[in-house]
XYZ file of C-alpha atoms in Angstrom:
395
model
C -246.468 26.752 -59.772
C -246.720 24.825 -56.460
C -249.515 25.734 -54.094
C -248.554 26.609 -50.561
C -249.814 24.745 -47.548
C -248.873 24.800 -43.896
C -249.803 21.125 -43.436
C -250.231 18.426 -46.112
C -251.595 15.043 -44.941
C -251.062 12.106 -47.130
C -253.878 9.555 -46.576
C -257.510 10.332 -46.036
C -258.472 7.157 -44.210
C -259.361 7.046 -40.536
C -256.017 8.385 -39.104
C -255.447 11.014 -41.978
C -259.020 12.337 -41.975
C -259.087 12.460 -38.205
C -255.797 14.269 -38.195
C -256.862 16.814 -40.769
C -260.133 17.682 -38.988
C -258.377 17.793 -35.525
C -255.618 20.171 -36.727
C -258.171 22.314 -38.610
C -260.355 22.606 -35.484
C -257.450 23.467 -33.071
C -255.514 25.627 -35.616
C -258.209 27.248 -37.795
C -255.834 29.761 -39.402
C -253.782 26.964 -41.042
C -253.961 26.156 -44.703
C -254.395 22.320 -44.861
C -254.599 19.737 -47.714
C -255.280 16.037 -47.670
C -254.163 13.775 -50.562
C -256.125 10.480 -50.785
C -255.652 7.896 -53.369
C -259.012 6.167 -53.156
C -262.159 7.808 -54.364
C -265.197 7.405 -51.996
C -268.108 6.762 -54.347
C -271.900 6.399 -54.069
C -274.101 5.991 -51.101
C -273.224 3.616 -48.327
C -275.125 0.368 -48.129
C -274.938 -1.489 -44.769
C -273.485 -4.933 -45.032
C -273.252 -7.848 -42.563
C -269.611 -8.064 -43.431
C -268.572 -4.494 -42.631
C -265.272 -4.545 -40.753
C -264.945 -2.959 -37.289
C -262.463 -1.252 -35.000
C -262.407 -0.889 -31.296
C -262.339 2.743 -29.895
C -261.089 3.058 -26.294
C -263.134 5.380 -24.054
C -260.342 8.081 -24.236
C -260.511 7.919 -28.013
C -264.360 8.319 -27.988
C -264.061 11.297 -25.699
C -261.385 12.860 -27.960
C -263.511 12.278 -31.063
C -266.506 13.704 -29.334
C -264.590 16.892 -28.431
C -264.134 17.296 -32.190
C -267.813 16.411 -33.010
C -266.557 13.401 -34.906
C -268.287 10.617 -32.993
C -271.991 9.978 -32.341
C -272.357 7.179 -29.802
C -275.951 6.527 -31.032
C -274.937 6.022 -34.624
C -276.309 2.855 -36.166
C -272.748 1.604 -36.834
C -271.583 1.697 -33.214
C -271.964 -0.461 -30.184
C -270.712 0.142 -26.707
C -268.393 -2.178 -24.784
C -269.671 -2.312 -21.136
C -267.861 -5.436 -19.944
C -264.702 -7.337 -20.909
C -263.937 -10.903 -19.898
C -260.537 -12.345 -20.314
C -259.870 -16.029 -20.018
C -257.157 -18.698 -20.675
C -258.744 -21.827 -22.251
C -258.213 -24.941 -20.210
C -257.145 -23.010 -17.081
C -258.984 -21.666 -14.079
C -258.015 -17.964 -14.262
C -260.449 -15.397 -15.506
C -260.782 -11.727 -15.226
C -263.927 -9.431 -15.698
C -263.835 -5.803 -16.184
C -267.061 -3.688 -15.987
C -267.378 0.016 -16.863
C -269.484 0.522 -13.735
C -266.458 -0.292 -11.564
C -264.631 2.776 -13.047
C -267.649 5.117 -13.187
C -267.507 5.240 -16.915
C -270.377 4.860 -19.450
C -268.437 2.391 -21.380
C -264.924 0.802 -21.752
C -265.088 1.808 -25.267
C -267.025 1.357 -28.488
C -266.885 -0.983 -31.635
C -267.247 1.107 -34.765
C -267.851 -0.125 -38.282
C -265.029 1.206 -40.473
C -266.888 1.842 -43.678
C -269.669 4.070 -42.428
C -267.386 5.761 -39.892
C -264.833 6.495 -42.701
C -267.534 7.877 -44.897
C -268.728 10.232 -42.209
C -265.111 11.590 -41.714
C -264.799 11.900 -45.530
C -268.033 13.912 -45.687
C -266.774 16.200 -42.878
C -263.601 16.830 -44.954
C -265.674 17.827 -48.049
C -267.715 20.183 -45.852
C -264.681 21.940 -44.264
C -262.152 24.464 -45.473
C -259.564 21.663 -45.970
C -258.327 21.205 -49.499
C -259.110 17.566 -50.518
C -257.241 16.069 -53.442
C -258.973 12.801 -54.177
C -258.319 10.544 -55.912
C -254.584 11.512 -56.170
C -251.333 10.406 -54.894
C -247.692 11.559 -54.413
C -245.179 10.456 -57.132
C -242.134 12.539 -55.964
C -240.953 14.572 -52.959
C -238.285 17.338 -53.212
C -236.911 18.526 -49.850
C -235.828 22.213 -49.499
C -234.877 24.102 -46.419
C -238.339 25.514 -45.695
C -240.762 22.911 -47.190
C -241.378 19.647 -48.869
C -242.479 20.003 -52.536
C -244.771 17.186 -53.535
C -245.528 16.255 -57.081
C -248.836 14.405 -57.455
C -250.062 11.932 -60.002
C -252.369 14.561 -61.344
C -249.374 16.732 -62.085
C -250.269 19.151 -59.430
C -247.516 20.404 -57.031
C -247.858 21.274 -53.347
C -245.364 22.948 -50.967
C -245.781 21.861 -47.260
C -244.163 23.378 -44.292
C -245.129 20.098 -42.521
C -245.836 16.841 -44.283
C -247.911 14.150 -42.334
C -247.643 10.582 -43.627
C -250.827 8.644 -42.723
C -251.294 6.448 -45.744
C -251.269 3.061 -43.956
C -248.925 0.197 -43.199
C -247.817 -0.241 -46.788
C -247.223 3.529 -47.142
C -245.820 4.357 -50.524
C -245.017 7.968 -49.298
C -242.869 6.537 -46.529
C -240.959 4.640 -49.096
C -240.401 7.697 -51.277
C -238.594 9.270 -48.330
C -236.508 6.131 -47.778
C -238.063 5.502 -44.286
C -237.608 1.820 -43.513
C -240.374 -0.186 -41.758
C -238.884 -2.818 -39.432
C -241.113 -5.883 -39.182
C -240.999 -9.051 -37.233
C -243.496 -11.719 -38.211
C -245.449 -13.645 -35.594
C -245.917 -17.340 -36.276
C -249.634 -16.555 -36.529
C -252.262 -15.375 -38.912
C -255.666 -13.828 -38.084
C -259.116 -14.703 -39.316
C -261.547 -11.754 -39.300
C -265.241 -12.239 -39.688
C -268.630 -10.995 -38.282
C -270.574 -13.556 -36.245
C -274.249 -13.458 -35.421
C -275.124 -14.546 -31.926
C -278.591 -15.876 -30.684
C -280.026 -13.730 -27.969
C -277.637 -10.856 -28.416
C -274.272 -9.971 -26.864
C -275.260 -7.575 -24.066
C -272.386 -5.240 -24.929
C -270.020 -7.919 -23.579
C -266.588 -8.289 -25.191
C -264.394 -11.370 -24.696
C -260.718 -12.038 -25.037
C -259.681 -15.663 -24.858
C -256.233 -17.171 -25.056
C -255.462 -20.588 -26.389
C -252.292 -22.452 -26.977
C -252.608 -21.742 -30.674
C -253.133 -18.059 -30.337
C -255.588 -15.474 -28.906
C -259.165 -14.832 -30.022
C -261.463 -11.892 -29.468
C -265.161 -11.182 -29.847
C -266.260 -7.560 -29.861
C -269.955 -6.593 -29.708
C -271.345 -4.972 -32.845
C -274.765 -3.618 -33.888
C -277.576 -6.147 -34.764
C -276.569 -8.937 -32.592
C -273.210 -9.489 -34.193
C -269.641 -9.909 -32.762
C -266.620 -8.884 -34.652
C -264.397 -11.933 -34.510
C -260.533 -11.892 -34.459
C -259.194 -15.437 -34.293
C -255.448 -15.860 -34.297
C -253.717 -19.223 -34.965
C -250.844 -20.764 -36.738
C -250.678 -20.092 -40.499
C -251.365 -23.645 -41.498
C -254.532 -23.709 -39.326
C -255.659 -20.379 -40.799
C -255.624 -22.042 -44.215
C -257.580 -25.073 -42.869
C -260.208 -22.908 -41.173
C -260.552 -20.677 -44.203
C -261.417 -23.727 -46.308
C -264.310 -24.754 -44.040
C -267.932 -24.215 -45.116
C -270.073 -21.980 -42.895
C -271.538 -24.543 -40.660
C -268.208 -26.304 -40.065
C -266.517 -23.023 -39.357
C -269.307 -22.173 -36.793
C -268.834 -25.521 -35.095
C -265.108 -25.080 -34.990
C -265.518 -21.590 -33.453
C -268.096 -22.780 -30.983
C -265.811 -25.574 -29.899
C -262.680 -23.375 -29.438
C -264.637 -20.606 -27.636
C -267.357 -22.389 -25.808
C -270.773 -20.946 -25.077
C -269.858 -18.007 -22.796
C -270.383 -15.629 -25.664
C -273.675 -17.324 -26.719
C -274.686 -19.587 -29.588
C -273.285 -18.650 -32.904
C -275.744 -18.824 -35.704
C -274.194 -17.119 -38.753
C -270.822 -16.151 -39.913
C -270.050 -13.697 -42.740
C -267.369 -13.443 -45.234
C -263.984 -14.513 -43.746
C -260.760 -12.714 -44.516
C -257.240 -13.533 -43.206
C -253.855 -12.023 -43.056
C -250.394 -12.716 -41.512
C -249.552 -10.921 -38.273
C -246.495 -8.780 -37.914
C -244.959 -6.534 -35.285
C -243.721 -3.534 -37.109
C -242.427 0.010 -36.596
C -241.056 2.730 -38.836
C -237.351 3.236 -38.313
C -237.946 6.934 -37.442
C -241.229 8.844 -36.568
C -239.707 11.930 -38.300
C -237.855 13.013 -41.394
C -237.149 16.454 -42.878
C -240.321 18.499 -42.129
C -242.239 15.261 -41.813
C -243.952 13.189 -39.180
C -245.352 9.622 -39.631
C -248.623 8.643 -37.837
C -251.056 5.762 -37.470
C -250.382 2.418 -39.264
C -247.740 4.071 -41.356
C -245.789 4.439 -38.060
C -246.590 1.244 -36.173
C -248.209 -2.184 -36.676
C -249.333 -4.126 -33.619
C -251.083 -7.394 -33.006
C -254.867 -6.898 -33.220
C -255.890 -8.782 -30.125
C -255.870 -5.892 -27.768
C -257.703 -3.634 -30.145
C -255.136 -0.743 -29.783
C -254.109 0.010 -33.356
C -256.408 2.895 -34.232
C -256.274 4.177 -30.609
C -252.562 4.503 -30.773
C -252.922 6.254 -34.100
C -255.473 8.659 -32.697
C -253.107 9.578 -29.791
C -250.562 10.423 -32.557
C -253.218 12.750 -33.904
C -253.973 14.329 -30.547
C -250.301 15.020 -29.701
C -249.564 16.460 -33.118
C -252.639 18.766 -33.031
C -251.746 20.014 -29.592
C -248.168 20.504 -30.661
C -249.069 22.508 -33.730
C -251.226 24.742 -31.541
C -248.697 25.118 -28.605
C -245.258 24.493 -29.746
C -242.767 27.313 -29.467
C -241.008 25.952 -32.432
C -241.583 26.801 -36.080
C -244.056 24.466 -37.816
C -242.182 21.640 -39.449
C -238.739 22.640 -38.146
C -236.352 19.976 -36.840
C -236.976 21.220 -33.255
C -240.721 20.741 -33.929
C -240.532 17.324 -35.409
C -238.072 16.218 -32.745
C -240.494 17.459 -30.024
C -243.251 15.365 -31.554
C -240.995 12.256 -31.641
C -240.097 12.621 -28.041
C -243.725 13.095 -26.956
C -244.825 9.942 -28.833
C -241.935 7.461 -28.381
C -242.818 6.327 -24.832
C -246.512 5.599 -25.442
C -245.869 3.857 -28.719
C -243.041 1.724 -27.161
C -245.146 0.836 -24.115
C -248.187 -0.261 -26.048
C -246.335 -2.243 -28.583
C -244.119 -3.926 -25.925
C -247.130 -4.745 -23.739
C -249.181 -6.143 -26.522
C -246.353 -8.168 -27.918
C -245.555 -9.587 -24.439
C -249.318 -10.382 -23.847
C -249.479 -12.300 -27.112
C -246.208 -14.305 -26.473
C -247.157 -15.063 -22.783
C -250.547 -16.463 -23.648
C -249.601 -18.139 -26.930
C -247.523 -20.734 -25.032
C -248.294 -24.197 -23.747
C -245.817 -24.212 -20.872
C -247.530 -25.478 -17.804
C -245.462 -23.137 -15.552
C -246.532 -20.140 -17.605
C -250.068 -21.408 -17.721
C -250.218 -21.572 -13.814
C -248.803 -18.066 -13.571
C -251.340 -16.786 -16.012
C -254.235 -18.369 -14.126
C -253.086 -17.032 -10.799
C -252.717 -13.514 -12.324
C -256.190 -13.532 -13.927
C -257.841 -15.030 -10.860
C -256.116 -12.455 -8.548
C -257.468 -9.717 -10.785
C -260.954 -10.892 -10.277
C -260.472 -11.202 -6.526
C -258.731 -7.871 -6.010
C -260.370 -5.083 -8.043
C -257.400 -2.720 -7.584
C -255.348 -5.073 -9.732
C -257.743 -4.597 -12.688
C -256.930 -0.816 -12.840
C -253.844 -1.155 -15.147
C -255.605 -3.374 -17.609
C -258.809 -1.306 -17.495
C -256.735 1.840 -18.167
C -255.034 0.039 -21.067
C -258.488 -0.840 -22.502
C -259.834 2.626 -22.022
C -256.697 4.182 -23.563
C -256.073 6.590 -20.631
C -252.897 8.487 -21.157
C -251.108 11.534 -19.764
C -248.876 13.708 -21.927
C -248.162 10.803 -24.290
C -247.226 8.393 -21.460
C -249.278 5.499 -20.082
C -250.891 6.183 -16.741
């Protein structure tokens, strides 16, 4: 016989775990389950190559309100200054947290230990954690979705939350399409050691081949995101460590310091993608299962965390029955504007700066130069970086 739950969340990664813990804190009377396919095993061992994500200041404050973020954890590093530049052109912009009376513009967090911390919190809560397990079938009825799991267990969910990533198998089970548009770029991801430290300074640099970013990490490391044409990705992935460092130093210059070591490199093609609908019968889609954006602005997880925040608040305060069409439609309306704005701005930024047109280059330089001259012009970009939102809309 199927077990009854108010909310079943598919996916126990960063978005899914954050969602479960947020909903449980704001709605303690609800019966919540999380289904996660991957088993978390053994103790964590720090690695030079641990991957990172950027947390906007608004995301940090939200996670802190849930007691899910510790700014002094060994796997975090604050971003106190961001410099944006256009290679070969005079325009530059610098944004400092002190200008906005904030302790930071955000944080860089290593995914592996942060994810393990969230998983541990799940195991210590009243949330039912089914791990490892996965959904093999979904039967829709008027008042619930009945899920059949790989283990043979069945769950009834008044509200189903899909949070199992960009390749979401659960999304596919419901026939929800994911519309993608490839960029003519791939990304190389790696951690890079810098001599003398990074001073909590992040860099975004645009080149005619694509953007690149350096985000400060613990232990004198940057998290590198280097975007370029796919054929160039293959060439750079084939370089030995010293030749790769030389190529990186040549492309970026010395404003970030002297690079001394690079860890394991990974690469993947870049796409712009969005689920065809954020909702289905008694279902909402959040996080990377709902939207895929270019990594250069570091907005991916922040966008997903705002999905979580809106959903948690809606569960607590909506006048509609949990999981009803009116409820899911309200969620969709509250999230559409923010998602559309962030995805459109990020896409436009990439396309504007990945362009060799001299006219566009002049316009970019004037824009960046003006931002540095007139601090008021920095506010929109700073708010974008800090993730400041109001009722699901950009400020």
